[in-house]
mmCIF file of C-alpha atoms in Angstrom:
data_model
loop_
_atom_site.group_PDB
_atom_site.id
_atom_site.type_symbol
_atom_site.label_atom_id
_atom_site.label_comp_id
_atom_site.label_asym_id
_atom_site.label_seq_id
_atom_site.Cartn_x
_atom_site.Cartn_y
_atom_site.Cartn_z
ATOM 1 C CA MET A 1024 29.547 -47.706 78.759
ATOM 2 C CA GLU A 1025 29.699 -44.655 81.010
ATOM 3 C CA GLU A 1026 31.001 -42.429 78.219
ATOM 4 C CA ASN A 1027 27.795 -43.194 76.282
ATOM 5 C CA TRP A 1028 25.637 -41.410 78.848
ATOM 6 C CA GLN A 1029 27.890 -38.929 80.673
ATOM 7 C CA ASN A 1030 27.084 -36.105 78.234
ATOM 8 C CA LYS A 1031 23.402 -36.934 77.855
ATOM 9 C CA HIS A 1032 20.273 -36.143 79.799
ATOM 10 C CA ILE A 1033 18.989 -39.333 81.366
ATOM 11 C CA VAL A 1034 15.287 -39.869 81.865
ATOM 12 C CA PHE A 1035 14.425 -42.322 84.659
ATOM 13 C CA PHE A 1036 10.909 -43.733 84.423
ATOM 14 C CA ASP A 1037 8.663 -46.487 85.774
ATOM 15 C CA GLY A 1038 9.272 -49.361 83.363
ATOM 16 C CA ASP A 1039 5.948 -50.985 84.288
ATOM 17 C CA CYS A 1040 3.779 -47.939 83.564
ATOM 18 C CA GLY A 1041 1.937 -47.414 80.272
ATOM 19 C CA VAL A 1042 1.832 -43.616 80.695
ATOM 20 C CA CYS A 1043 5.560 -43.556 81.436
ATOM 21 C CA ASN A 1044 6.331 -45.749 78.434
ATOM 22 C CA PHE A 1045 4.158 -43.519 76.241
ATOM 23 C CA TRP A 1046 6.108 -40.497 77.530
ATOM 24 C CA VAL A 1047 9.442 -42.204 76.745
ATOM 25 C CA GLN A 1048 8.234 -43.049 73.237
ATOM 26 C CA TRP A 1049 7.061 -39.453 72.785
ATOM 27 C CA ILE A 1050 10.528 -38.130 73.722
ATOM 28 C CA LEU A 1051 12.295 -40.701 71.510
ATOM 29 C CA GLU A 1052 10.302 -39.606 68.473
ATOM 30 C CA ARG A 1053 11.145 -35.933 69.045
ATOM 31 C CA ASP A 1054 14.770 -36.206 70.214
ATOM 32 C CA LYS A 1055 16.247 -35.017 66.914
ATOM 33 C CA LYS A 1056 19.434 -33.756 68.587
ATOM 34 C CA ASP A 1057 20.074 -37.079 70.363
ATOM 35 C CA ARG A 1058 20.195 -35.505 73.824
ATOM 36 C CA PHE A 1059 18.421 -38.173 75.860
ATOM 37 C CA MET A 1060 19.019 -41.653 77.162
ATOM 38 C CA PHE A 1061 16.614 -43.676 79.283
ATOM 39 C CA ALA A 1062 16.653 -46.072 82.211
ATOM 40 C CA SER A 1063 13.817 -47.629 84.141
ATOM 41 C CA LEU A 1064 13.769 -46.954 87.851
ATOM 42 C CA GLN A 1065 13.590 -50.709 88.409
ATOM 43 C CA SER A 1066 16.887 -51.355 86.589
ATOM 44 C CA ASP A 1067 20.177 -51.697 88.455
ATOM 45 C CA PHE A 1068 21.210 -48.334 87.000
ATOM 46 C CA GLY A 1069 17.952 -46.720 88.140
ATOM 47 C CA GLN A 1070 18.187 -48.263 91.597
ATOM 48 C CA LYS A 1071 21.755 -46.990 91.973
ATOM 49 C CA PHE A 1072 20.647 -43.486 90.926
ATOM 50 C CA LEU A 1073 17.854 -43.506 93.533
ATOM 51 C CA PHE A 1074 19.987 -45.015 96.308
ATOM 52 C CA GLU A 1075 22.879 -42.569 95.835
ATOM 53 C CA ARG A 1076 20.488 -39.641 96.285
ATOM 54 C CA GLY A 1077 18.557 -41.053 99.214
ATOM 55 C CA LEU A 1078 15.401 -41.385 97.102
ATOM 56 C CA ASN A 1079 12.776 -44.098 97.504
ATOM 57 C CA THR A 1080 13.966 -47.291 95.785
ATOM 58 C CA LYS A 1081 10.627 -49.107 96.022
ATOM 59 C CA VAL A 1082 8.014 -46.614 94.756
ATOM 60 C CA PHE A 1083 8.308 -45.624 91.096
ATOM 61 C CA ASN A 1084 5.735 -42.854 90.712
ATOM 62 C CA THR A 1085 8.181 -40.077 89.792
ATOM 63 C CA ILE A 1086 9.993 -39.250 86.575
ATOM 64 C CA TYR A 1087 13.536 -37.930 86.980
ATOM 65 C CA LEU A 1088 15.761 -36.063 84.571
ATOM 66 C CA TRP A 1089 19.465 -36.319 85.375
ATOM 67 C CA SER A 1090 22.311 -34.427 83.790
ATOM 68 C CA PRO A 1091 25.361 -36.234 85.230
ATOM 69 C CA GLY A 1092 27.632 -33.983 87.238
ATOM 70 C CA ARG A 1093 25.179 -31.091 87.045
ATOM 71 C CA TYR A 1094 21.658 -31.672 88.352
ATOM 72 C CA TYR A 1095 18.631 -33.864 88.627
ATOM 73 C CA LEU A 1096 15.022 -32.747 88.447
ATOM 74 C CA GLU A 1097 11.819 -34.531 89.273
ATOM 75 C CA LYS A 1098 8.119 -34.454 88.456
ATOM 76 C CA SER A 1099 6.870 -31.328 86.666
ATOM 77 C CA LYS A 1100 10.302 -29.652 86.649
ATOM 78 C CA ALA A 1101 11.730 -32.689 84.844
ATOM 79 C CA ILE A 1102 8.933 -32.655 82.271
ATOM 80 C CA LEU A 1103 9.267 -28.918 81.611
ATOM 81 C CA ASN A 1104 13.023 -29.219 81.217
ATOM 82 C CA ILE A 1105 12.673 -32.193 78.853
ATOM 83 C CA THR A 1106 10.298 -30.286 76.586
ATOM 84 C CA ASN A 1107 12.575 -27.243 76.697
ATOM 85 C CA LEU A 1108 15.575 -29.384 75.679
ATOM 86 C CA LEU A 1109 13.602 -30.846 72.775
ATOM 87 C CA GLY A 1110 13.371 -27.302 71.440
ATOM 88 C CA GLY A 1111 11.182 -26.035 68.644
ATOM 89 C CA ILE A 1112 7.530 -25.610 69.467
ATOM 90 C CA TYR A 1113 8.019 -27.603 72.672
ATOM 91 C CA LYS A 1114 9.954 -24.674 74.155
ATOM 92 C CA LEU A 1115 6.566 -23.005 74.587
ATOM 93 C CA SER A 1116 5.977 -25.374 77.480
ATOM 94 C CA GLY A 1117 8.502 -23.184 79.308
ATOM 95 C CA LEU A 1118 5.533 -20.942 80.004
ATOM 96 C CA GLY A 1119 4.563 -23.634 82.496
ATOM 97 C CA LYS A 1120 7.400 -22.402 84.692
ATOM 98 C CA ILE A 1121 5.224 -19.479 85.735
ATOM 99 C CA ILE A 1122 3.056 -21.972 87.620
ATOM 100 C CA PRO A 1123 4.480 -22.566 91.093
ATOM 101 C CA SER A 1124 6.070 -26.008 91.451
ATOM 102 C CA PHE A 1125 3.813 -26.991 94.328
ATOM 103 C CA LEU A 1126 0.787 -26.571 92.016
ATOM 104 C CA SER A 1127 2.279 -28.230 88.936
ATOM 105 C CA ASP A 1128 3.596 -31.081 91.096
ATOM 106 C CA LYS A 1129 0.099 -31.493 92.574
ATOM 107 C CA VAL A 1130 -1.264 -32.041 89.051
ATOM 108 C CA TYR A 1131 1.661 -34.395 88.364
ATOM 109 C CA ASP A 1132 0.824 -36.374 91.527
ATOM 110 C CA ILE A 1133 -2.844 -36.734 90.505
ATOM 111 C CA VAL A 1134 -1.834 -38.082 87.083
ATOM 112 C CA SER A 1135 0.805 -40.304 88.682
ATOM 113 C CA LYS A 1136 -1.676 -41.746 91.161
ATOM 114 C CA ASN A 1137 -4.042 -42.679 88.327
ATOM 115 C CA ARG A 1138 -1.470 -43.535 85.657
ATOM 116 C CA MET A 1139 -2.165 -47.271 85.611
ATOM 117 C CA LYS A 1140 -5.810 -46.515 84.735
ATOM 118 C CA LEU A 1141 -4.930 -43.914 82.085
ATOM 119 C CA ALA A 1142 -2.935 -46.028 79.641
ATOM 120 C CA ASN A 1143 -2.969 -49.601 78.550
ATOM 121 C CA GLN A 1144 0.121 -51.638 79.192
ATOM 122 C CA LYS A 1145 0.909 -52.435 75.565
ATOM 123 C CA CYS A 1146 4.469 -53.320 74.765
ATOM 124 C CA TYR A 1147 6.413 -50.725 72.822
ATOM 125 C CA LEU A 1148 9.147 -51.998 70.519
ATOM 126 C CA PRO A 1149 11.822 -49.365 69.890
ATOM 127 C CA THR A 1150 13.864 -49.264 66.712
ATOM 128 C CA PRO A 1151 17.510 -50.412 66.969
ATOM 129 C CA HIS A 1152 18.641 -46.747 67.112
ATOM 130 C CA GLN A 1153 16.133 -46.021 69.887
ATOM 131 C CA ARG A 1154 17.086 -49.220 71.730
ATOM 132 C CA ALA A 1155 20.668 -47.933 71.943
ATOM 133 C CA LYS A 1156 19.386 -45.019 74.034
ATOM 134 C CA PHE A 1157 18.356 -47.274 76.903
ATOM 135 C CA ILE A 1158 20.868 -47.808 79.690
ATOM 136 C CA GLN A 1159 20.920 -51.395 80.885
ATOM 137 C CA VAL A 1160 23.333 -52.353 83.583
#
């Protein structure tokens, strides 16, 4: 299974969050170059990722983007990098990099704190192709 994700960018997200699930669906629909795979932070794979980096394994209010063997990013840096990797018009979000991280992460934290109020918790059903992009260990 490891070879399926070693050359991908892995998005770790809160599997119980409607905003996070909306964000995952948004990426799935735009990932034309098949660059991303996904894992919830609550999964065994997500927990291992957090534990190995000394990150909190009980609070799931942060999105992470991991490129195995290279880097991991969190919060606004992860989001900006995801949109940049999607390419096309989404590369324009790179302009967000001119905003200092402490400010963009502050906005991220406000959204994160209120995320359960912002989106309903409807169940998203991915297509079989999209389902294959989720890491389940």
